[in-house]
Amino acid sequence: CTLSNSVTGEAISLTLPMELNKILVIDCDAETVVYDGKDIGLPLRWNTVRGPWLDLAPGANTLTFTDTGTIPGLNIDISWEDRNTL
């Protein structure tokens, strides 16, 4: 699967066979990938060379999830923290 931000052009990709009703958490701030409650290391690939995993641009962002073989009923939850840098 690939999660891309059309505003920044950044994307992260992951190849991982998953079972039904299991949870995958990609935490870009903590730089962790957790599947079914276990840290599975770093199986992500980036489309550009960069430090942060997947930054959001100020204002509106458009995130797109693409995958082959997705089962109907897939749920994706995205959360972020607003930050002010002075």
XYZ file of N, CA, C and O in Angstrom:
344
model
N 0.847 -1.179 0.000
C 0.000 0.000 0.000
C 0.886 1.233 0.000
O 2.052 1.171 0.355
N 0.317 2.326 -0.409
C 1.014 3.610 -0.420
C 0.098 4.677 0.158
O -1.082 4.744 -0.187
N 0.649 5.504 1.031
C -0.051 6.669 1.555
C 0.710 7.881 1.042
O 1.902 8.038 1.318
N 0.037 8.703 0.243
C 0.715 9.848 -0.355
C -0.009 11.142 -0.026
O -1.214 11.166 0.203
N 0.771 12.211 0.009
C 0.256 13.551 0.259
C 0.421 14.329 -1.043
O 1.539 14.639 -1.445
N -0.675 14.649 -1.702
C -0.593 15.317 -3.001
C -0.117 16.766 -2.878
O 0.343 17.344 -3.855
N -0.189 17.343 -1.695
C 0.260 18.722 -1.496
C 1.793 18.787 -1.453
O 2.401 19.639 -2.077
N 2.427 17.855 -0.726
C 3.882 17.873 -0.585
C 4.581 16.975 -1.611
O 5.779 17.113 -1.833
N 3.848 16.031 -2.183
C 4.441 15.074 -3.106
C 5.125 13.909 -2.408
O 5.661 13.015 -3.043
N 5.101 13.899 -1.078
C 5.732 12.822 -0.320
C 4.805 11.614 -0.242
O 3.583 11.744 -0.265
N 5.422 10.429 -0.129
C 4.652 9.199 0.015
C 5.463 8.182 0.790
O 6.696 8.212 0.775
N 4.760 7.299 1.496
C 5.397 6.153 2.135
C 4.687 4.910 1.640
O 3.472 4.912 1.414
N 5.464 3.851 1.458
C 4.912 2.589 0.962
C 5.266 1.470 1.919
O 6.297 1.506 2.593
N 4.422 0.458 1.936
C 4.595 -0.678 2.828
C 4.127 -1.928 2.110
O 3.064 -1.931 1.476
N 4.919 -2.987 2.177
C 4.503 -4.289 1.672
C 4.438 -5.227 2.859
O 5.467 -5.520 3.482
N 3.224 -5.662 3.205
C 3.035 -6.492 4.385
C 1.750 -7.286 4.240
O 0.669 -6.697 4.172
N 1.834 -8.614 4.170
C 0.599 -9.394 4.168
C -0.075 -9.240 5.533
O 0.587 -9.379 6.559
N -1.372 -8.939 5.521
C -2.092 -8.723 6.777
C -3.295 -9.634 6.851
O -3.887 -9.994 5.840
N -3.661 -9.985 8.062
C -4.834 -10.797 8.310
C -6.036 -9.896 8.591
O -5.882 -8.753 9.021
N -7.229 -10.448 8.363
C -8.451 -9.719 8.682
C -8.501 -9.391 10.167
O -8.038 -10.174 11.002
N -9.068 -8.236 10.484
C -9.300 -7.783 11.858
C -8.023 -7.560 12.668
O -8.057 -7.594 13.886
N -6.901 -7.353 12.003
C -5.652 -6.990 12.675
C -5.413 -5.512 12.440
O -5.840 -4.940 11.448
N -4.703 -4.877 13.355
C -4.504 -3.433 13.287
C -3.041 -3.115 12.968
O -2.126 -3.678 13.571
N -2.857 -2.210 12.016
C -1.541 -1.692 11.655
C -1.499 -0.225 12.042
O -2.403 0.537 11.691
N -0.474 0.181 12.786
C -0.308 1.576 13.187
C 1.037 2.066 12.668
O 2.082 1.511 13.018
N 0.991 3.087 11.814
C 2.204 3.753 11.355
C 2.242 5.099 12.052
O 1.421 5.967 11.780
N 3.169 5.251 12.981
C 3.291 6.484 13.762
C 4.472 7.276 13.214
O 5.632 6.950 13.487
N 4.172 8.282 12.401
C 5.230 9.063 11.750
C 6.008 9.915 12.739
O 7.177 10.216 12.509
N 5.384 10.319 13.838
C 6.076 11.131 14.832
C 7.067 10.272 15.626
O 8.225 10.640 15.789
N 6.624 9.108 16.088
C 7.490 8.207 16.858
C 8.370 7.342 15.955
O 9.266 6.657 16.438
N 8.090 7.365 14.638
C 8.811 6.563 13.646
C 8.768 5.077 13.995
O 9.793 4.395 14.079
N 7.551 4.581 14.200
C 7.339 3.167 14.493
C 6.270 2.591 13.578
O 5.382 3.307 13.108
N 6.378 1.293 13.339
C 5.362 0.548 12.604
C 4.971 -0.627 13.498
O 5.803 -1.481 13.821
N 3.714 -0.655 13.918
C 3.229 -1.678 14.838
C 2.096 -2.436 14.163
O 1.132 -1.830 13.689
N 2.218 -3.766 14.119
C 1.177 -4.624 13.540
C 0.727 -5.611 14.597
O 1.544 -6.317 15.195
N -0.561 -5.643 14.848
C -1.155 -6.556 15.834
C -0.467 -6.419 17.190
O -0.197 -7.400 17.865
N -0.156 -5.168 17.566
C 0.416 -4.893 18.875
C 1.915 -5.104 18.985
O 2.488 -4.917 20.052
N 2.589 -5.501 17.888
C 4.023 -5.764 17.940
C 4.771 -4.824 16.999
O 4.394 -4.672 15.845
N 5.847 -4.229 17.504
C 6.705 -3.385 16.667
C 7.388 -4.287 15.649
O 8.094 -5.223 16.008
N 7.170 -4.018 14.363
C 7.721 -4.883 13.322
C 8.934 -4.257 12.633
O 9.322 -4.675 11.548
N 9.510 -3.275 13.252
C 10.699 -2.663 12.672
C 10.344 -1.605 11.654
O 9.347 -0.908 11.790
N 11.110 -1.529 10.602
C 10.987 -0.431 9.656
C 10.795 -0.947 8.230
O 11.701 -0.857 7.413
N 9.627 -1.495 7.882
C 9.438 -2.011 6.522
C 8.934 -0.958 5.531
O 8.450 -1.302 4.467
N 9.042 0.332 5.869
C 8.530 1.386 4.993
C 9.548 1.763 3.925
O 10.751 1.646 4.118
N 9.034 2.258 2.811
C 9.867 2.822 1.747
C 9.377 4.238 1.487
O 8.181 4.514 1.543
N 10.307 5.151 1.178
C 9.971 6.541 0.911
C 10.177 6.836 -0.561
O 11.054 6.274 -1.200
N 9.388 7.775 -1.098
C 9.550 8.144 -2.504
C 10.585 9.250 -2.704
O 10.950 9.552 -3.818
N 11.042 9.869 -1.621
C 12.066 10.909 -1.702
C 13.018 10.740 -0.519
O 12.683 10.091 0.475
N 14.178 11.345 -0.596
C 15.108 11.353 0.528
C 14.679 12.482 1.459
O 14.531 13.620 1.030
N 14.447 12.142 2.723
C 14.005 13.157 3.672
C 14.175 12.640 5.094
O 14.337 11.448 5.314
N 14.100 13.547 6.060
C 14.196 13.170 7.464
C 12.864 12.695 8.016
O 12.722 11.565 8.437
N 11.847 13.568 8.045
C 10.558 13.173 8.603
C 9.877 12.103 7.755
O 10.098 12.016 6.553
N 9.059 11.324 8.388
C 8.382 10.231 7.679
C 7.352 10.729 6.686
O 7.332 10.329 5.554
N 6.427 11.561 7.104
C 5.400 12.074 6.192
C 4.863 13.376 6.777
O 3.923 13.382 7.565
N 5.485 14.462 6.399
C 5.078 15.767 6.914
C 3.770 16.228 6.280
O 3.457 15.873 5.144
N 3.047 17.040 7.025
C 1.866 17.712 6.498
C 2.235 19.169 6.246
O 2.958 19.781 7.022
N 1.752 19.711 5.159
C 1.972 21.116 4.846
C 1.000 21.964 5.669
O -0.062 21.478 6.073
N 1.323 23.229 5.926
C 0.366 24.100 6.606
C -0.928 24.185 5.800
O -0.907 24.183 4.568
N -2.043 24.207 6.488
C -3.337 24.282 5.814
C -3.844 22.911 5.425
O -3.522 21.911 6.047
N -4.610 22.864 4.371
C -5.245 21.622 3.935
C -4.241 20.710 3.214
O -3.374 21.173 2.487
N -4.362 19.416 3.450
C -3.561 18.396 2.785
C -4.515 17.356 2.219
O -5.581 17.106 2.782
N -4.132 16.726 1.135
C -4.928 15.643 0.565
C -4.102 14.371 0.631
O -3.071 14.258 -0.034
N -4.540 13.427 1.488
C -3.865 12.149 1.623
C -4.628 11.107 0.828
O -5.858 11.057 0.874
N -3.886 10.262 0.112
C -4.496 9.221 -0.707
C -3.894 7.878 -0.327
O -2.660 7.738 -0.272
N -4.759 6.900 -0.086
C -4.336 5.540 0.221
C -4.619 4.679 -0.999
O -5.748 4.635 -1.480
N -3.594 4.004 -1.514
C -3.785 3.092 -2.641
C -3.223 1.732 -2.260
O -2.220 1.637 -1.544
N -3.896 0.696 -2.748
C -3.500 -0.654 -2.385
C -4.021 -1.622 -3.432
O -5.019 -1.353 -4.093
N -3.355 -2.732 -3.556
C -3.877 -3.814 -4.386
C -4.343 -4.916 -3.449
O -3.664 -5.237 -2.478
N -5.491 -5.446 -3.711
C -6.000 -6.554 -2.909
C -6.686 -6.152 -1.626
O -6.864 -6.965 -0.739
N -7.057 -4.893 -1.489
C -7.735 -4.457 -0.273
C -9.091 -5.129 -0.150
O -9.849 -5.220 -1.108
N -9.388 -5.596 1.030
C -10.662 -6.216 1.327
C -11.714 -5.134 1.528
O -11.450 -4.137 2.195
N -12.917 -5.294 0.975
C -13.979 -4.310 1.245
C -14.185 -4.156 2.756
O -14.080 -5.120 3.507
N -14.447 -2.946 3.179
C -14.669 -2.681 4.597
C -13.415 -2.235 5.329
O -13.415 -2.126 6.543
N -12.341 -1.958 4.602
C -11.109 -1.470 5.208
C -11.375 -0.126 5.880
O -12.014 0.749 5.309
N -10.921 0.031 7.106
C -11.049 1.292 7.832
C -9.683 1.919 8.005
O -8.730 1.243 8.394
N -9.593 3.199 7.733
C -8.350 3.944 7.925
C -8.657 5.132 8.822
O -9.555 5.915 8.544
N -7.912 5.243 9.913
C -8.021 6.385 10.815
C -6.723 7.168 10.752
O -5.645 6.604 10.872
N -6.838 8.470 10.562
C -5.662 9.340 10.507
C -5.821 10.390 11.597
O -6.869 11.007 11.730
N -4.767 10.576 12.374
C -4.802 11.609 13.411
C -3.492 12.380 13.357
O -2.480 11.900 12.842
N -3.522 13.590 13.845
C -2.343 14.453 13.869
C -2.460 15.399 15.039
O -3.522 15.579 15.614
N -1.314 15.984 15.393
C -1.268 16.989 16.444
C -0.954 18.336 15.814
O -0.020 18.442 15.017
N -1.728 19.339 16.151
C -1.411 20.694 15.709
C -0.198 21.171 16.498
O -0.082 20.934 17.696
N 0.712 21.823 15.798
C 1.925 22.312 16.475
C 2.190 23.743 16.059
O 1.983 24.118 14.914
N 2.675 24.519 16.996
C 3.099 25.880 16.723
C 4.587 25.969 17.058
O 5.005 25.593 18.134
N 5.366 26.449 16.125
C 6.797 26.598 16.356
C 7.085 28.096 16.423
O 6.777 28.825 15.493
N 7.669 28.536 17.523
C 7.996 29.952 17.692
C 9.465 30.188 17.543
O 10.278 29.424 17.831
